[in-house]
Amino acid sequence: MLFYNLLAFVLVGFGHFYLFQLLVGTTQIPKRFYALLSILFTVLLVIIISYSGLVELNVFALIGFLVILGLLTKAGNLPQIIYFAMLSTVLFTVIKNGLLTLTYYAYLDSPFPYYSWTPSVLHVVVLAVILVVMYITRNKIQLTGHYLRNSKLFFPTFVIVAICTVFLLIINFPTMHVLTNLQELYGEQLYMGITVISIVLMLII
C-alpha cells in the first residue's frame, strides 16, 4: 500500500507539471525532467508539511513551484505564469478528485472484493487514466493555453481561477484556524462550488 501511495504522489506531481507545461507551451522540456521534478517536489512537500503541520501549504508550494518553473523556462510574463499555475492546479485537482470519487463509489457497487489497498490502487489507476488522456489531447490543451494567453477572457478567467484557488485552500482540510472554521461551515458548499465553476470554466475555454 505504501508503494501505491508513493506512486500516486509522484503521478500527482507529474500531472500538475505536465498540464502546466502544456498550457504555457514549453513542450520542448523532456518528460524525464518532469518525472524527476515530481519526485523532488513530492519529497520536499512531505518534508515541509511534516515539519510545519500545515496541510494547506501543498497548494501554496505547488503554485510557487510552478511559477518558479515558468520563470526559469521563460514561459511568459509573471501574470501569465501565475494564471496558468493556478489554472493547472485547480483543474487537475478538481478532475482528479471528481473521477476518484466516482471510481471509488462505482467500485463499492461492483462485485469485486475490497481490500485495504484498494483505494490506493484506484488512485493510481485514475491518475494514470488522466495522464493518458492529457497526452492524447496535448495539442488541444496547448491551443487552449495559447488562446487564453491572448484572449479577452484572460482577466475574467484569472479572477475566477483565483477564487477557485482560495476555495481549494479552504476545502483541502486546512490546519489554520480561520481556514478550518470556513471548511467546517462551508466545506461541502465550496466543494460543489469549485466543481461547478471548474466545469463552466472548462466549457468556456
Short mmCIF file of C-alpha atoms in Angstrom, two decimals:
data_model
loop_
_atom_site.label_atom_id
_atom_site.label_comp_id
_atom_site.label_asym_id
_atom_site.label_seq_id
_atom_site.Cartn_x
_atom_site.Cartn_y
_atom_site.Cartn_z
CA MET A 1 0.00 0.00 0.00
CA LEU A 2 2.89 2.35 0.76
CA PHE A 3 4.25 1.78 -2.74
CA TYR A 4 0.94 2.73 -4.35
CA ASN A 5 0.63 5.82 -2.15
CA LEU A 6 4.12 6.99 -3.07
CA LEU A 7 3.46 6.27 -6.74
CA ALA A 8 0.23 8.26 -6.54
CA PHE A 9 2.08 11.23 -5.02
CA VAL A 10 4.64 11.15 -7.82
CA LEU A 11 1.94 10.86 -10.51
CA VAL A 12 0.05 13.80 -8.99
CA GLY A 13 3.18 15.92 -9.17
CA PHE A 14 3.91 14.80 -12.71
CA GLY A 15 0.33 15.52 -13.77
CA HIS A 16 0.45 19.07 -12.39
CA PHE A 17 3.78 19.78 -14.08
CA TYR A 18 2.70 18.22 -17.37
CA LEU A 19 -0.59 20.13 -17.54
CA PHE A 20 1.20 23.37 -16.66
CA GLN A 21 3.83 22.93 -19.35
CA LEU A 22 1.16 22.14 -21.94
CA LEU A 23 -0.78 25.29 -21.06
CA VAL A 24 2.27 27.57 -21.12
CA GLY A 25 3.63 25.92 -24.27
CA THR A 26 7.02 24.71 -23.01
CA THR A 27 6.70 21.33 -24.68
CA GLN A 28 10.40 21.08 -25.51
CA ILE A 29 11.21 20.01 -21.94
CA PRO A 30 11.82 16.22 -21.70
CA LYS A 31 9.23 14.19 -19.81
CA ARG A 32 12.01 12.62 -17.75
CA PHE A 33 12.78 16.08 -16.39
CA TYR A 34 9.20 16.43 -15.18
CA ALA A 35 9.34 12.95 -13.66
CA LEU A 36 12.42 13.98 -11.67
CA LEU A 37 10.73 17.24 -10.70
CA SER A 38 7.64 15.41 -9.47
CA ILE A 39 9.76 13.13 -7.29
CA LEU A 40 11.73 16.09 -5.92
CA PHE A 41 8.56 18.08 -5.30
CA THR A 42 6.92 15.14 -3.52
CA VAL A 43 9.89 14.71 -1.19
CA LEU A 44 10.12 18.43 -0.43
CA LEU A 45 6.37 18.69 0.14
CA VAL A 46 6.32 15.77 2.56
CA ILE A 47 9.21 17.35 4.48
CA ILE A 48 7.58 20.80 4.56
CA ILE A 49 4.16 19.55 5.68
CA SER A 50 5.66 17.14 8.22
CA TYR A 51 7.78 19.90 9.72
CA SER A 52 5.16 22.67 9.69
CA GLY A 53 1.98 20.62 10.12
CA LEU A 54 0.22 22.95 7.68
CA VAL A 55 -1.58 20.82 5.10
CA GLU A 56 -2.65 23.88 3.10
CA LEU A 57 0.97 24.53 2.22
CA ASN A 58 0.67 21.91 -0.52
CA VAL A 59 -1.38 24.34 -2.63
CA PHE A 60 0.97 27.27 -1.96
CA ALA A 61 4.05 25.11 -2.56
CA LEU A 62 2.69 23.68 -5.81
CA ILE A 63 1.72 27.04 -7.28
CA GLY A 64 5.02 28.55 -6.15
CA PHE A 65 6.94 25.65 -7.67
CA LEU A 66 5.11 26.04 -10.97
CA VAL A 67 5.68 29.80 -11.02
CA ILE A 68 9.41 29.32 -10.46
CA LEU A 69 9.46 26.66 -13.19
CA GLY A 70 7.64 29.00 -15.57
CA LEU A 71 10.06 31.85 -14.87
CA LEU A 72 13.09 29.62 -15.36
CA THR A 73 11.78 28.37 -18.71
CA LYS A 74 10.70 31.90 -19.75
CA ALA A 75 7.16 30.67 -20.39
CA GLY A 76 5.68 34.18 -20.35
CA ASN A 77 5.31 37.23 -18.16
CA LEU A 78 4.65 36.88 -14.43
CA PRO A 79 0.83 37.38 -14.53
CA GLN A 80 0.52 34.74 -17.27
CA ILE A 81 2.69 32.26 -15.38
CA ILE A 82 0.74 32.78 -12.13
CA TYR A 83 -2.51 32.40 -14.05
CA PHE A 84 -1.53 29.11 -15.68
CA ALA A 85 -0.05 27.82 -12.40
CA MET A 86 -3.37 28.39 -10.63
CA LEU A 87 -5.41 27.14 -13.58
CA SER A 88 -3.49 23.86 -13.90
CA THR A 89 -3.59 23.33 -10.13
CA VAL A 90 -7.35 23.89 -9.88
CA LEU A 91 -8.34 21.91 -12.99
CA PHE A 92 -6.10 18.92 -12.29
CA THR A 93 -7.16 18.74 -8.64
CA VAL A 94 -10.89 19.03 -9.37
CA ILE A 95 -10.78 16.49 -12.21
CA LYS A 96 -8.70 14.07 -10.14
CA ASN A 97 -10.90 14.30 -7.06
CA GLY A 98 -14.10 14.05 -9.08
CA LEU A 99 -13.01 10.99 -11.05
CA LEU A 100 -11.56 9.36 -7.95
CA THR A 101 -14.84 9.79 -6.06
CA LEU A 102 -16.87 8.38 -8.95
CA THR A 103 -14.45 5.46 -9.39
CA TYR A 104 -14.43 4.67 -5.68
CA TYR A 105 -18.21 4.50 -5.34
CA ALA A 106 -18.55 2.60 -8.60
CA TYR A 107 -16.09 0.03 -7.25
CA LEU A 108 -18.04 -0.25 -3.99
CA ASP A 109 -21.15 -1.12 -6.02
CA SER A 110 -19.24 -3.70 -8.07
CA PRO A 111 -18.89 -7.40 -7.18
CA PHE A 112 -15.10 -7.11 -6.86
CA PRO A 113 -13.54 -7.68 -3.43
CA TYR A 114 -12.43 -4.71 -1.34
CA TYR A 115 -9.01 -4.73 0.31
CA SER A 116 -7.13 -2.25 2.47
CA TRP A 117 -5.01 -1.26 -0.53
CA THR A 118 -7.96 -0.84 -2.92
CA PRO A 119 -8.29 2.98 -2.52
CA SER A 120 -4.56 3.39 -3.19
CA VAL A 121 -4.71 1.28 -6.34
CA LEU A 122 -7.81 3.11 -7.56
CA HIS A 123 -5.98 6.40 -7.00
CA VAL A 124 -3.07 5.24 -9.17
CA VAL A 125 -5.40 3.95 -11.89
CA VAL A 126 -7.35 7.23 -12.01
CA LEU A 127 -4.14 9.25 -12.22
CA ALA A 128 -2.79 7.01 -14.99
CA VAL A 129 -6.01 7.46 -16.99
CA ILE A 130 -5.85 11.25 -16.56
CA LEU A 131 -2.23 11.35 -17.74
CA VAL A 132 -3.05 9.23 -20.80
CA VAL A 133 -5.99 11.50 -21.69
CA MET A 134 -3.80 14.57 -21.21
CA TYR A 135 -1.20 13.10 -23.56
CA ILE A 136 -3.80 12.24 -26.20
CA THR A 137 -5.33 15.74 -26.01
CA ARG A 138 -1.99 17.56 -25.61
CA ASN A 139 -2.39 19.54 -28.84
CA LYS A 140 -5.83 20.75 -27.79
CA ILE A 141 -4.51 21.78 -24.37
CA GLN A 142 -1.63 23.68 -25.96
CA LEU A 143 -4.01 25.51 -28.31
CA THR A 144 -6.23 26.39 -25.34
CA GLY A 145 -3.27 27.83 -23.46
CA HIS A 146 -2.20 29.86 -26.47
CA TYR A 147 -5.76 31.14 -26.93
CA LEU A 148 -6.15 32.17 -23.29
CA ARG A 149 -2.80 33.98 -23.30
CA ASN A 150 -4.04 36.44 -25.95
CA SER A 151 -7.78 36.32 -25.27
CA LYS A 152 -10.12 38.87 -23.71
CA LEU A 153 -11.10 36.04 -21.37
CA PHE A 154 -7.70 36.22 -19.66
CA PHE A 155 -8.64 38.76 -16.99
CA PRO A 156 -12.14 37.43 -16.09
CA THR A 157 -10.92 33.83 -16.01
CA PHE A 158 -7.91 34.98 -13.94
CA VAL A 159 -10.32 36.26 -11.30
CA ILE A 160 -12.38 33.05 -11.45
CA VAL A 161 -9.29 30.85 -11.12
CA ALA A 162 -8.02 32.96 -8.19
CA ILE A 163 -11.36 32.48 -6.41
CA CYS A 164 -11.22 28.73 -7.09
CA THR A 165 -7.71 28.62 -5.65
CA VAL A 166 -8.99 30.18 -2.43
CA PHE A 167 -11.83 27.65 -2.35
CA LEU A 168 -9.26 24.90 -2.86
CA LEU A 169 -7.29 26.12 0.14
CA ILE A 170 -10.40 26.03 2.31
CA ILE A 171 -11.69 22.58 1.31
CA ASN A 172 -8.25 20.97 1.49
CA PHE A 173 -8.63 20.17 5.22
CA PRO A 174 -6.52 23.13 6.37
CA THR A 175 -4.96 23.48 9.81
CA MET A 176 -5.02 27.29 10.04
CA HIS A 177 -7.79 28.30 12.45
CA VAL A 178 -9.60 30.67 10.08
CA LEU A 179 -9.50 28.24 7.15
CA THR A 180 -10.53 25.35 9.40
CA ASN A 181 -13.63 27.23 10.57
CA LEU A 182 -14.57 28.06 6.98
CA GLN A 183 -14.04 24.44 5.97
CA GLU A 184 -16.30 23.18 8.75
CA LEU A 185 -19.02 25.70 7.96
CA TYR A 186 -18.93 25.82 4.17
CA GLY A 187 -16.69 22.95 3.06
CA GLU A 188 -19.37 20.97 1.22
CA GLN A 189 -20.84 24.05 -0.46
CA LEU A 190 -17.41 25.28 -1.51
CA TYR A 191 -16.53 21.85 -2.91
CA MET A 192 -19.68 21.88 -5.03
CA GLY A 193 -18.98 25.48 -5.98
CA ILE A 194 -15.43 24.87 -7.16
CA THR A 195 -16.58 21.79 -9.09
CA VAL A 196 -19.34 23.71 -10.89
CA ILE A 197 -17.08 26.69 -11.58
CA SER A 198 -14.34 24.42 -12.93
CA ILE A 199 -16.80 22.67 -15.24
CA VAL A 200 -18.08 26.03 -16.50
CA LEU A 201 -14.50 27.21 -16.92
CA MET A 202 -13.62 24.14 -18.98
CA LEU A 203 -16.68 24.70 -21.15
CA ILE A 204 -15.74 28.35 -21.67
CA ILE A 205 -12.14 27.71 -22.63
#
